[in-house]
């Protein structure tokens, strides 16, 4: 899409479902990438990402229907590690939650992300959409080392006193007593990018 033109440094597809096409059939990746690095080119600058100068390595870990599995995600994270120096990767974003009940110290997804963190990358993960009860933040957002982002509803105003954490945003403390999320970001009624024909 136009707002990401010149921002994509490469494509990795670990699912084998792209058939050589650079297209996001589900649309979640494109939407997230736009919130991060969208230039605002198609809206005359009205709707830009929070880091419009950022470059994106597109790592496809989900199939066109949006489903994925642990193996695919781990392969995608390995691709990030393999390309870290070449593409100068500083931040990794993983906008998914696994629902795993395994303690963060043992969870394979958390361990892989901690490996990227140890290499000096900032790892940002989603709190998930399983709120509002305590303990609804699961892997990888339950890890104290990773930067976990929850959702914020700004209620359509620039004022902060009417901002709320919506019911669907997961929250802690986690099952192991870790206070999460670390921060909240606008996540309700946000304007983003859509891949033509995506779900």
Short mmCIF file of C-alpha atoms in Angstrom, two decimals:
data_model
loop_
_atom_site.label_atom_id
_atom_site.label_comp_id
_atom_site.label_asym_id
_atom_site.label_seq_id
_atom_site.Cartn_x
_atom_site.Cartn_y
_atom_site.Cartn_z
CA UNK A 1 0.00 0.00 0.00
CA UNK A 2 1.12 3.55 -0.69
CA UNK A 3 1.83 4.57 2.91
CA UNK A 4 4.46 1.84 3.21
CA UNK A 5 6.15 2.47 -0.15
CA UNK A 6 9.91 2.59 0.33
CA UNK A 7 9.60 1.45 3.95
CA UNK A 8 9.78 -2.34 3.45
CA UNK A 9 13.38 -3.63 3.57
CA UNK A 10 12.47 -7.24 2.87
CA UNK A 11 9.88 -10.00 2.99
CA UNK A 12 10.12 -13.34 4.75
CA UNK A 13 7.28 -15.88 4.44
CA UNK A 14 7.62 -18.87 6.75
CA UNK A 15 4.09 -20.10 6.01
CA UNK A 16 4.60 -21.00 2.35
CA UNK A 17 1.18 -19.53 1.55
CA UNK A 18 2.14 -16.34 -0.28
CA UNK A 19 2.85 -18.05 -3.62
CA UNK A 20 5.50 -15.43 -4.32
CA UNK A 21 3.03 -12.57 -3.91
CA UNK A 22 3.82 -9.76 -1.51
CA UNK A 23 0.29 -9.43 -0.18
CA UNK A 24 -1.31 -9.61 3.24
CA UNK A 25 -4.47 -11.67 2.73
CA UNK A 26 -5.64 -11.25 6.31
CA UNK A 27 -4.59 -7.62 6.69
CA UNK A 28 -3.45 -7.59 10.33
CA UNK A 29 0.23 -7.17 9.45
CA UNK A 30 -0.39 -4.29 7.07
CA UNK A 31 -2.65 -2.55 9.58
CA UNK A 32 -0.03 -2.90 12.34
CA UNK A 33 2.82 -1.81 10.05
CA UNK A 34 0.80 1.29 9.13
CA UNK A 35 0.25 2.23 12.77
CA UNK A 36 4.00 2.03 13.20
CA UNK A 37 5.55 3.32 9.98
CA UNK A 38 2.78 4.62 7.73
CA UNK A 39 3.94 7.81 5.99
CA UNK A 40 0.49 9.37 5.59
CA UNK A 41 1.08 9.61 1.83
CA UNK A 42 -2.47 8.60 0.90
CA UNK A 43 -4.12 10.95 3.43
CA UNK A 44 -2.03 14.07 2.75
CA UNK A 45 -0.23 13.44 6.04
CA UNK A 46 -3.38 13.32 8.17
CA UNK A 47 -2.91 9.70 9.23
CA UNK A 48 0.71 8.77 9.85
CA UNK A 49 2.25 6.06 11.97
CA UNK A 50 4.03 6.86 15.21
CA UNK A 51 7.42 6.35 13.50
CA UNK A 52 6.87 7.31 9.84
CA UNK A 53 10.60 7.17 9.13
CA UNK A 54 10.96 3.58 10.33
CA UNK A 55 11.80 0.74 7.97
CA UNK A 56 9.93 -2.57 8.17
CA UNK A 57 11.07 -6.15 7.70
CA UNK A 58 7.86 -7.97 6.75
CA UNK A 59 7.88 -11.41 8.37
CA UNK A 60 4.78 -13.43 7.48
CA UNK A 61 3.99 -15.94 10.24
CA UNK A 62 0.22 -16.17 9.72
CA UNK A 63 -1.73 -17.76 6.91
CA UNK A 64 -4.23 -15.72 4.84
CA UNK A 65 -7.04 -16.56 7.30
CA UNK A 66 -4.99 -15.08 10.17
CA UNK A 67 -4.15 -18.37 11.87
CA UNK A 68 -0.65 -19.36 12.90
CA UNK A 69 1.15 -21.82 15.14
CA UNK A 70 4.11 -21.78 17.48
CA UNK A 71 6.43 -23.36 14.93
CA UNK A 72 5.72 -20.65 12.35
CA UNK A 73 6.20 -17.83 14.84
CA UNK A 74 9.49 -19.31 16.07
CA UNK A 75 10.70 -19.64 12.46
CA UNK A 76 9.79 -16.00 11.90
CA UNK A 77 11.73 -14.91 14.99
CA UNK A 78 14.72 -16.89 13.77
CA UNK A 79 14.50 -15.00 10.47
CA UNK A 80 14.60 -11.76 12.44
CA UNK A 81 17.71 -12.93 14.31
CA UNK A 82 19.34 -13.99 11.04
CA UNK A 83 18.71 -10.58 9.44
CA UNK A 84 19.37 -8.41 12.48
CA UNK A 85 22.70 -6.98 11.32
CA UNK A 86 21.91 -6.87 7.63
CA UNK A 87 18.68 -4.92 8.11
CA UNK A 88 19.80 -3.10 11.29
CA UNK A 89 16.80 -4.35 13.26
CA UNK A 90 16.35 -2.42 16.50
CA UNK A 91 12.71 -3.12 17.40
CA UNK A 92 10.64 -6.29 17.09
CA UNK A 93 6.85 -6.08 17.24
CA UNK A 94 4.73 -9.17 17.82
CA UNK A 95 1.02 -8.31 17.84
CA UNK A 96 -0.35 -11.61 19.04
CA UNK A 97 -1.03 -13.51 22.25
CA UNK A 98 -0.71 -17.27 22.56
CA UNK A 99 -2.92 -17.98 25.56
CA UNK A 100 -0.24 -20.36 26.86
CA UNK A 101 -0.55 -21.25 30.56
CA UNK A 102 3.16 -22.15 30.76
CA UNK A 103 5.27 -19.91 33.06
CA UNK A 104 7.15 -17.27 31.08
CA UNK A 105 10.50 -18.76 32.10
CA UNK A 106 9.65 -22.00 30.26
CA UNK A 107 7.43 -20.83 27.42
CA UNK A 108 9.22 -21.33 24.06
CA UNK A 109 7.81 -18.11 22.60
CA UNK A 110 8.96 -16.04 25.57
CA UNK A 111 12.37 -17.70 25.47
CA UNK A 112 12.82 -16.89 21.77
CA UNK A 113 11.82 -13.27 22.31
CA UNK A 114 14.13 -12.98 25.31
CA UNK A 115 16.91 -14.17 23.01
CA UNK A 116 16.23 -11.22 20.70
CA UNK A 117 16.14 -8.88 23.71
CA UNK A 118 19.52 -10.20 24.87
CA UNK A 119 20.89 -9.30 21.43
CA UNK A 120 19.92 -5.68 22.09
CA UNK A 121 16.57 -5.45 20.31
CA UNK A 122 13.60 -3.78 21.95
CA UNK A 123 10.80 -6.35 21.92
CA UNK A 124 7.24 -4.99 21.95
CA UNK A 125 4.39 -7.46 22.43
CA UNK A 126 0.63 -7.22 22.77
CA UNK A 127 -1.22 -7.64 26.04
CA UNK A 128 -3.93 -9.38 24.02
CA UNK A 129 -7.68 -9.05 23.69
CA UNK A 130 -8.75 -11.35 26.54
CA UNK A 131 -9.61 -8.72 29.20
CA UNK A 132 -10.88 -7.45 31.54
CA UNK A 133 -10.10 -9.99 34.30
CA UNK A 134 -6.79 -10.10 36.13
CA UNK A 135 -4.45 -12.72 34.71
CA UNK A 136 -5.63 -12.31 31.11
CA UNK A 137 -2.18 -11.30 29.80
CA UNK A 138 -0.57 -14.49 28.51
CA UNK A 139 2.60 -15.31 26.60
CA UNK A 140 4.47 -13.44 25.41
CA UNK A 141 3.05 -10.35 27.14
CA UNK A 142 3.45 -11.93 30.57
CA UNK A 143 7.26 -11.70 30.45
CA UNK A 144 8.73 -8.99 32.73
CA UNK A 145 11.58 -8.28 30.27
CA UNK A 146 9.38 -7.63 27.23
CA UNK A 147 7.56 -4.33 26.65
CA UNK A 148 3.86 -5.21 26.79
CA UNK A 149 1.33 -2.82 25.23
CA UNK A 150 -2.33 -2.81 26.19
CA UNK A 151 -5.19 -0.97 24.49
CA UNK A 152 -6.48 2.53 25.15
CA UNK A 153 -9.79 4.06 24.05
CA UNK A 154 -9.42 7.83 23.68
CA UNK A 155 -13.20 8.24 23.27
CA UNK A 156 -12.70 10.40 20.18
CA UNK A 157 -11.29 13.40 22.03
CA UNK A 158 -7.80 14.84 22.55
CA UNK A 159 -8.50 15.08 26.30
CA UNK A 160 -6.84 12.54 28.57
CA UNK A 161 -9.38 12.59 31.39
CA UNK A 162 -11.92 10.58 29.34
CA UNK A 163 -9.41 7.92 28.17
CA UNK A 164 -10.17 4.39 29.34
CA UNK A 165 -8.72 0.91 29.00
CA UNK A 166 -11.44 -0.93 27.04
CA UNK A 167 -13.02 -4.11 28.39
CA UNK A 168 -11.33 -6.30 25.77
CA UNK A 169 -7.76 -5.22 26.58
CA UNK A 170 -6.01 -7.90 28.63
CA UNK A 171 -4.51 -6.94 31.95
CA UNK A 172 -2.54 -8.21 34.88
CA UNK A 173 -1.28 -8.97 37.26
CA UNK A 174 -0.31 -12.08 35.33
CA UNK A 175 -0.75 -15.58 36.77
CA UNK A 176 2.78 -15.22 38.15
CA UNK A 177 2.09 -11.82 39.70
CA UNK A 178 3.86 -9.66 37.12
CA UNK A 179 2.31 -6.21 36.68
CA UNK A 180 1.29 -5.87 33.03
CA UNK A 181 0.79 -4.19 30.61
CA UNK A 182 3.73 -1.80 30.79
CA UNK A 183 1.92 0.86 28.77
CA UNK A 184 -1.26 1.43 26.82
CA UNK A 185 -1.59 2.90 23.34
CA UNK A 186 -4.58 4.03 21.27
CA UNK A 187 -6.32 0.88 20.06
CA UNK A 188 -10.00 1.73 19.63
CA UNK A 189 -11.31 3.46 16.52
CA UNK A 190 -7.82 4.01 15.13
CA UNK A 191 -7.40 4.70 11.42
CA UNK A 192 -4.97 2.39 9.67
CA UNK A 193 -3.99 0.80 6.41
CA UNK A 194 -5.91 -1.91 4.59
CA UNK A 195 -4.57 -4.26 2.00
CA UNK A 196 -7.06 -4.30 -0.91
CA UNK A 197 -9.09 -7.51 -0.77
CA UNK A 198 -7.92 -8.46 2.71
CA UNK A 199 -10.15 -9.90 5.44
#
